[in-house]
Amino acid sequence: MIAGFCALAVAELVAAVVRPEAGPVTAVGGAVIDRTPPALKDFAVRHFGTNDKLVLELGILTLLTLFAVAVGLLALRHRLAGSAAVLVFGVVGAVAAVGRPEGRPADALPSAVGGVLASGVLYFLIGRLAPASGPSPAAGGRGGEPDRGTFDRRGFVIAASAAAAASAGAGLLGRRLTASVQAGAAASRRDLVLPVPDSAAPAVPAGAGLRIPGLGSFVTPNKSFYRVDTALVVPRLDAAEWRLRVHGRGVEQPLTLSFRDLLRREIIERDITLACVSNEVGGPYIGNARWIGVRLADLLREAGVRPPSRGGRADQLVARSVDGMTIGTPVEDVMDGRDALLALGMNGEPLPFEHGFPVRMVVPGLYGYVSACKWIKDIELTTFDDYDAYWVKRSWSQQAPVKTESRIDTPRPFASPKAGVIPVAGVAWAQHRGIRRVEVRVDGGPWNTARLAAEDNRDTWRQWVWEWPATSGNHTLEVRATDRTGATQTGRRVGTVPNGATGWHSVVVHVA
Ligand SMILES: Nc1nc2c(c(=O)[nH]1)N[C@H]1C(S)=C(S)[C@@H](COP(=O)(O)O)O[C@H]1N2
Ligand SMILES: [Mo]
């Protein structure tokens, strides 16, 4: 276990120099995420939520500990075989790191160096456990067989402690180095002054938030905004070094833009509700924010891109992030007049690192995995025939407009409110179509029309409330929404794969 610890610590130190994502635990974790079947990924998101990454990392560390013990036992019998086994782990880490979407040959270094060093440490420490030559005076007259008491106990303890201490030092140094590299990014975010928008969002109508206990705020604060991504290490970029390339099929004028270039453009501010395709019926992976940024369509037009409906040759826009995520969005949607953004601000502050600093995409009406690329660095125009983005390769749909959905936020499941008038309230969303009606029913009875909160715009969710004259006993509440196209949310239950869950959210309560 000490040798294993040494491997990880040294690898983290090397990773601090190469890049943090190349560390073995992160690399293997990333490789696991890349290969996780949708059902398992969904299970992880459902049961561990935003802690899924922590669970994954703890799982890897637990497995490594068990392997370390097994390799240690092997090494006691075959010293060389043990050291060779450690090298195998180094190779696994190195292959995982290089094989990540943005992997480079240098990413093999942390695991390689860690593996070689640990293999030597194991060999050396096992050597300290070998019986001292000649019978030990302390062993008494048992003769012949080497005795466990005969090894140089003191020498082993000193060597082992030294290895552990040196590893801890290397690990801490690695942390320090990473932190100092990231300090530049933190400073660039702290010093960023958001521009005043040329086209400001209208004030949120006073009645958009219903102020009912148990119902969240209309605008989701950044701190509680859901986070869904594959990044075990949150990319921390320096805005001054950030560049975005726009190129590909039908691009007459390829562009390379810096953050300053973006700031010089027309800046717009818009309220848009972002939802994740992995959100179960009734789930939490949806949030509403005020974004500021530049209109993506303007940029594409400048680059000479035309939408397919006007003879453009590309129907898919593939956004690529610094951590190798690829997200494919219909060019038609981006250019049809909706406010698809390259966003640089969220709720009055620069994007938080977790939400894509310095620049991300936001497109009203599409699930995040087909629109909302964080830490974006490249936009390539191509076709849906020619290219499948990250999640499409993993059995999700190429195109995924947000489905008309609604959720009951209060009362909570299995609450026991008192009989009388109980406000049943929640949110409904059908981004870019808007919500026309929300209805609630009790125990499968007739549908009752809920009161809708004021609408901010058709790209945002809408709160609603229905005053329920509740009688005592167990009751099931159900909700359904109708969007402005007249389509009513279907009651047919389907899971999140391949393009979003459907069904009516229901809540069972016991009225006292
Ligand atoms: N680089 C990158 N961008 C990404 C993702 C990701 O894994 N990596 N996940 C997408 C998904 S699935 C969603 S739902 C949204 C979530 O954005 P948020 O974490 O800011 O809420 O980001 C999208 N953009
Ligand atoms: Mo998502």
Coordinates of C-alpha atoms in Angstrom, one line a residue, residues 208-501:
A208 CA -42.8 35.5 -12.4
G209 CA -41.8 34.1 -9.0
L210 CA -44.7 32.9 -6.8
R211 CA -43.0 33.1 -3.3
I212 CA -44.6 29.9 -2.1
P213 CA -42.7 28.0 0.6
G214 CA -41.1 24.9 -1.1
L215 CA -41.0 26.5 -4.5
G216 CA -37.6 27.7 -5.7
S217 CA -36.7 31.1 -6.9
F218 CA -37.5 32.0 -10.5
V219 CA -33.9 32.7 -11.3
T220 CA -31.6 29.9 -10.1
P221 CA -28.6 31.3 -8.1
N222 CA -25.3 30.1 -9.6
K223 CA -24.3 28.3 -6.5
S224 CA -27.4 26.0 -6.7
F225 CA -27.5 25.7 -10.5
Y226 CA -27.2 22.0 -11.4
R227 CA -24.0 20.8 -12.8
V228 CA -23.7 18.0 -15.3
D229 CA -20.5 17.2 -17.2
T230 CA -17.8 14.6 -17.7
A231 CA -15.0 16.7 -16.2
L232 CA -13.3 15.1 -13.1
V233 CA -11.1 18.1 -13.0
V234 CA -12.9 21.4 -13.8
P235 CA -10.9 23.1 -16.6
R236 CA -9.6 26.5 -15.3
L237 CA -8.7 28.7 -18.3
D238 CA -7.3 32.1 -18.4
A239 CA -9.6 34.4 -20.4
A240 CA -6.6 36.2 -21.9
E241 CA -5.4 33.0 -23.4
W242 CA -8.7 31.8 -24.6
R243 CA -9.3 31.4 -28.3
L244 CA -12.3 30.2 -30.3
R245 CA -11.9 28.8 -33.9
V246 CA -14.9 28.8 -36.3
H247 CA -14.3 26.7 -39.3
G248 CA -15.5 23.8 -41.5
R249 CA -18.0 23.1 -44.2
G250 CA -19.5 26.1 -45.8
V251 CA -17.4 28.5 -43.8
E252 CA -16.2 31.2 -46.3
Q253 CA -14.3 33.1 -43.7
P254 CA -12.8 31.0 -40.9
L255 CA -12.5 33.0 -37.7
T256 CA -10.3 32.9 -34.6
L257 CA -11.6 35.0 -31.8
S258 CA -10.2 36.1 -28.5
F259 CA -12.1 37.0 -25.4
R260 CA -11.5 40.7 -26.2
D261 CA -12.9 40.2 -29.7
L262 CA -16.1 38.9 -28.2
L263 CA -16.3 41.9 -25.8
R264 CA -16.1 44.2 -28.9
R265 CA -19.1 42.7 -30.4
E266 CA -22.8 43.4 -29.8
I267 CA -23.5 42.0 -26.3
I268 CA -27.0 40.7 -25.5
E269 CA -28.5 39.6 -22.3
R270 CA -31.2 37.0 -22.1
D271 CA -33.1 34.8 -19.6
I272 CA -32.9 31.1 -20.7
T273 CA -33.8 28.0 -18.8
L274 CA -31.3 25.2 -19.3
A275 CA -32.3 21.5 -18.9
C276 CA -30.4 18.2 -18.9
V277 CA -31.7 15.3 -21.0
S278 CA -30.7 13.1 -18.0
N279 CA -33.4 14.8 -15.9
E280 CA -35.9 12.2 -14.7
V281 CA -39.6 13.2 -14.5
G282 CA -39.7 15.3 -11.4
G283 CA -35.9 15.6 -11.4
P284 CA -33.6 18.5 -10.4
Y285 CA -31.4 19.0 -13.5
I286 CA -32.9 22.2 -14.7
G287 CA -32.1 25.8 -13.9
N288 CA -32.9 29.3 -15.1
A289 CA -30.3 32.0 -15.4
R290 CA -29.8 35.5 -16.9
W291 CA -27.0 35.0 -19.5
I292 CA -25.0 37.6 -21.3
G293 CA -22.9 37.0 -24.4
V294 CA -22.9 37.4 -28.2
R295 CA -25.4 36.1 -30.6
L296 CA -23.9 33.0 -32.3
A297 CA -26.0 33.5 -35.4
D298 CA -24.3 36.9 -36.1
L299 CA -20.9 35.3 -35.8
L300 CA -21.8 32.4 -38.1
R301 CA -23.2 34.8 -40.7
E302 CA -20.0 36.8 -40.6
A303 CA -18.1 33.6 -41.3
G304 CA -20.3 33.1 -44.3
V305 CA -22.4 30.3 -43.0
R306 CA -25.9 29.9 -44.3
P307 CA -28.6 27.7 -42.6
P308 CA -29.6 24.6 -44.6
S309 CA -33.0 26.1 -45.4
R310 CA -31.2 28.8 -47.3
G311 CA -28.8 26.5 -49.2
G312 CA -26.1 26.1 -46.5
R313 CA -24.0 23.0 -46.8
A314 CA -23.6 22.2 -43.1
D315 CA -26.6 21.1 -41.0
Q316 CA -24.6 20.4 -37.8
L317 CA -22.5 22.7 -35.7
V318 CA -20.0 20.8 -33.6
A319 CA -18.8 22.6 -30.5
R320 CA -15.6 21.2 -28.9
S321 CA -14.4 22.0 -25.4
V322 CA -10.9 22.1 -24.0
D323 CA -11.6 18.8 -22.2
G324 CA -12.6 17.0 -25.4
M325 CA -16.4 17.1 -25.1
T326 CA -18.1 17.4 -28.5
I327 CA -21.7 18.7 -28.7
G328 CA -23.6 18.8 -32.0
T329 CA -26.3 21.4 -32.6
P330 CA -28.6 21.9 -35.6
V331 CA -27.3 24.9 -37.6
E332 CA -30.9 25.6 -38.5
D333 CA -31.9 26.1 -34.8
V334 CA -28.9 28.4 -34.1
M335 CA -29.8 30.6 -37.1
D336 CA -33.6 30.6 -36.9
G337 CA -33.8 33.8 -35.0
R338 CA -33.7 32.4 -31.4
D339 CA -31.1 33.8 -29.1
A340 CA -28.4 31.2 -29.3
L341 CA -25.5 32.6 -27.3
L342 CA -21.8 32.3 -26.8
A343 CA -22.3 33.2 -23.1
L344 CA -19.7 34.8 -21.0
G345 CA -21.8 35.9 -18.0
M346 CA -24.3 34.1 -15.8
N347 CA -26.6 36.0 -13.3
G348 CA -24.4 39.1 -13.3
E349 CA -21.0 37.4 -12.9
P350 CA -18.5 35.9 -15.2
L351 CA -19.4 32.2 -15.8
P352 CA -18.3 30.1 -12.8
F353 CA -15.5 27.7 -13.7
E354 CA -18.0 24.8 -13.1
H355 CA -20.3 26.3 -15.7
G356 CA -17.8 26.9 -18.4
F357 CA -15.6 30.0 -17.8
P358 CA -14.7 31.9 -19.9
V359 CA -17.2 31.0 -22.6
R360 CA -19.9 28.5 -23.2
M361 CA -22.8 28.0 -25.6
V362 CA -26.5 28.3 -24.6
V363 CA -29.3 27.6 -27.1
P364 CA -32.9 28.1 -26.0
G365 CA -35.1 25.0 -26.5
L366 CA -32.4 22.3 -26.7
Y367 CA -31.1 20.0 -24.0
G368 CA -27.7 20.8 -22.7
Y369 CA -25.9 17.8 -24.4
V370 CA -26.9 19.1 -27.8
S371 CA -26.3 22.8 -27.2
A372 CA -24.6 24.0 -24.1
C373 CA -20.9 23.3 -24.6
K374 CA -18.8 24.6 -21.6
W375 CA -15.2 25.6 -21.9
I376 CA -15.7 25.9 -25.6
K377 CA -12.7 26.3 -27.9
D378 CA -13.7 25.3 -31.4
I379 CA -16.8 25.3 -33.6
E380 CA -16.8 23.2 -36.7
L381 CA -19.5 23.2 -39.3
T382 CA -20.3 19.8 -40.6
T383 CA -23.3 17.5 -41.2
F384 CA -25.2 15.0 -39.1
D385 CA -24.3 12.3 -41.7
D386 CA -20.6 12.9 -41.3
Y387 CA -20.2 13.3 -37.6
D388 CA -21.6 11.9 -34.3
A389 CA -20.8 13.9 -31.2
Y390 CA -19.8 12.5 -27.8
W391 CA -23.2 11.4 -26.4
V392 CA -24.5 10.4 -29.8
K393 CA -21.7 7.8 -30.0
R394 CA -23.1 6.6 -26.7
S395 CA -26.6 5.9 -28.0
W396 CA -28.3 9.3 -27.3
S397 CA -30.2 11.1 -30.2
Q398 CA -28.4 13.4 -32.6
Q399 CA -31.1 16.0 -32.1
A400 CA -33.0 16.7 -28.9
P401 CA -35.4 19.6 -28.5
V402 CA -36.6 20.0 -24.9
K403 CA -39.8 18.2 -24.2
T404 CA -42.8 19.9 -22.6
E405 CA -42.6 19.0 -18.9
S406 CA -43.8 20.0 -15.5
R407 CA -42.8 19.3 -11.9
I408 CA -44.6 19.5 -8.5
D409 CA -42.2 21.1 -6.0
T410 CA -44.6 21.4 -3.1
P411 CA -46.0 19.5 -1.3
R412 CA -43.0 17.2 -1.1
P413 CA -43.5 13.5 -1.6
F414 CA -44.9 11.8 1.5
A415 CA -45.5 15.1 3.2
S416 CA -48.4 15.2 5.7
P417 CA -50.1 18.6 5.4
K418 CA -53.3 19.4 7.3
A419 CA -56.6 19.2 5.6
G420 CA -57.8 22.4 4.1
V421 CA -56.6 24.5 1.2
I422 CA -53.1 23.4 0.3
P423 CA -51.1 25.2 -2.4
V424 CA -49.8 22.7 -4.9
A425 CA -47.1 24.5 -6.9
G426 CA -44.1 23.9 -9.2
V427 CA -42.6 24.7 -12.5
A428 CA -43.4 23.9 -16.1
W429 CA -41.2 24.3 -19.1
A430 CA -41.3 24.1 -22.9
Q431 CA -38.3 26.3 -23.9
H432 CA -38.8 28.3 -27.0
R433 CA -42.4 27.3 -27.3
G434 CA -43.7 28.7 -24.0
I435 CA -46.2 27.3 -21.5
R436 CA -49.9 27.9 -22.2
R437 CA -51.6 25.9 -19.4
V438 CA -50.8 23.7 -16.4
E439 CA -53.3 21.3 -14.9
V440 CA -53.3 19.3 -11.7
R441 CA -55.5 16.3 -10.8
V442 CA -56.0 14.4 -7.6
D443 CA -56.4 10.6 -7.4
G444 CA -56.9 10.3 -11.2
G445 CA -59.9 12.6 -11.0
P446 CA -60.7 15.5 -13.4
W447 CA -57.9 18.0 -14.4
N448 CA -57.9 21.4 -12.6
T449 CA -56.4 24.4 -14.2
A450 CA -53.6 25.9 -12.2
R451 CA -52.8 29.6 -12.0
L452 CA -49.8 30.5 -14.0
A453 CA -47.2 32.9 -12.8
A454 CA -46.3 35.8 -15.1
E455 CA -44.3 34.7 -18.1
D456 CA -40.8 36.1 -18.4
N457 CA -40.3 34.8 -22.0
R458 CA -41.0 31.6 -23.9
D459 CA -37.4 30.4 -23.3
T460 CA -37.8 30.3 -19.6
W461 CA -39.7 28.0 -17.2
R462 CA -43.0 29.1 -15.7
Q463 CA -44.1 28.7 -12.1
W464 CA -47.7 27.7 -11.3
V465 CA -49.9 27.0 -8.3
W466 CA -53.3 25.3 -7.7
E467 CA -55.2 25.8 -4.5
W468 CA -56.2 22.3 -3.5
P469 CA -59.2 21.8 -1.2
A470 CA -57.6 18.8 0.5
T471 CA -59.5 16.2 2.5
S472 CA -57.7 13.9 4.9
G473 CA -56.3 10.6 3.7
N474 CA -53.7 9.5 1.2
H475 CA -53.8 11.3 -2.1
T476 CA -51.9 11.2 -5.4
L477 CA -51.2 14.5 -7.2
E478 CA -50.3 14.7 -10.8
V479 CA -49.4 17.5 -13.1
R480 CA -49.3 18.1 -16.8
A481 CA -48.4 21.1 -19.0
T482 CA -49.6 22.3 -22.4
D483 CA -47.2 24.4 -24.5
R484 CA -48.1 27.3 -26.8
T485 CA -48.2 25.1 -29.8
G486 CA -51.2 23.4 -28.1
A487 CA -49.4 20.2 -27.4
T488 CA -50.1 18.6 -24.0
Q489 CA -47.4 16.8 -22.1
T490 CA -47.8 13.1 -22.6
G491 CA -48.5 10.8 -19.7
R492 CA -46.6 8.0 -21.3
R493 CA -43.6 7.2 -19.1
V494 CA -40.3 6.8 -21.0
G495 CA -36.8 7.0 -19.6
T496 CA -34.2 9.6 -20.3
V497 CA -32.4 7.6 -23.0
P498 CA -32.3 8.5 -26.0
N499 CA -33.8 12.0 -26.0
G500 CA -35.4 12.9 -22.7
A501 CA -37.9 11.4 -20.2

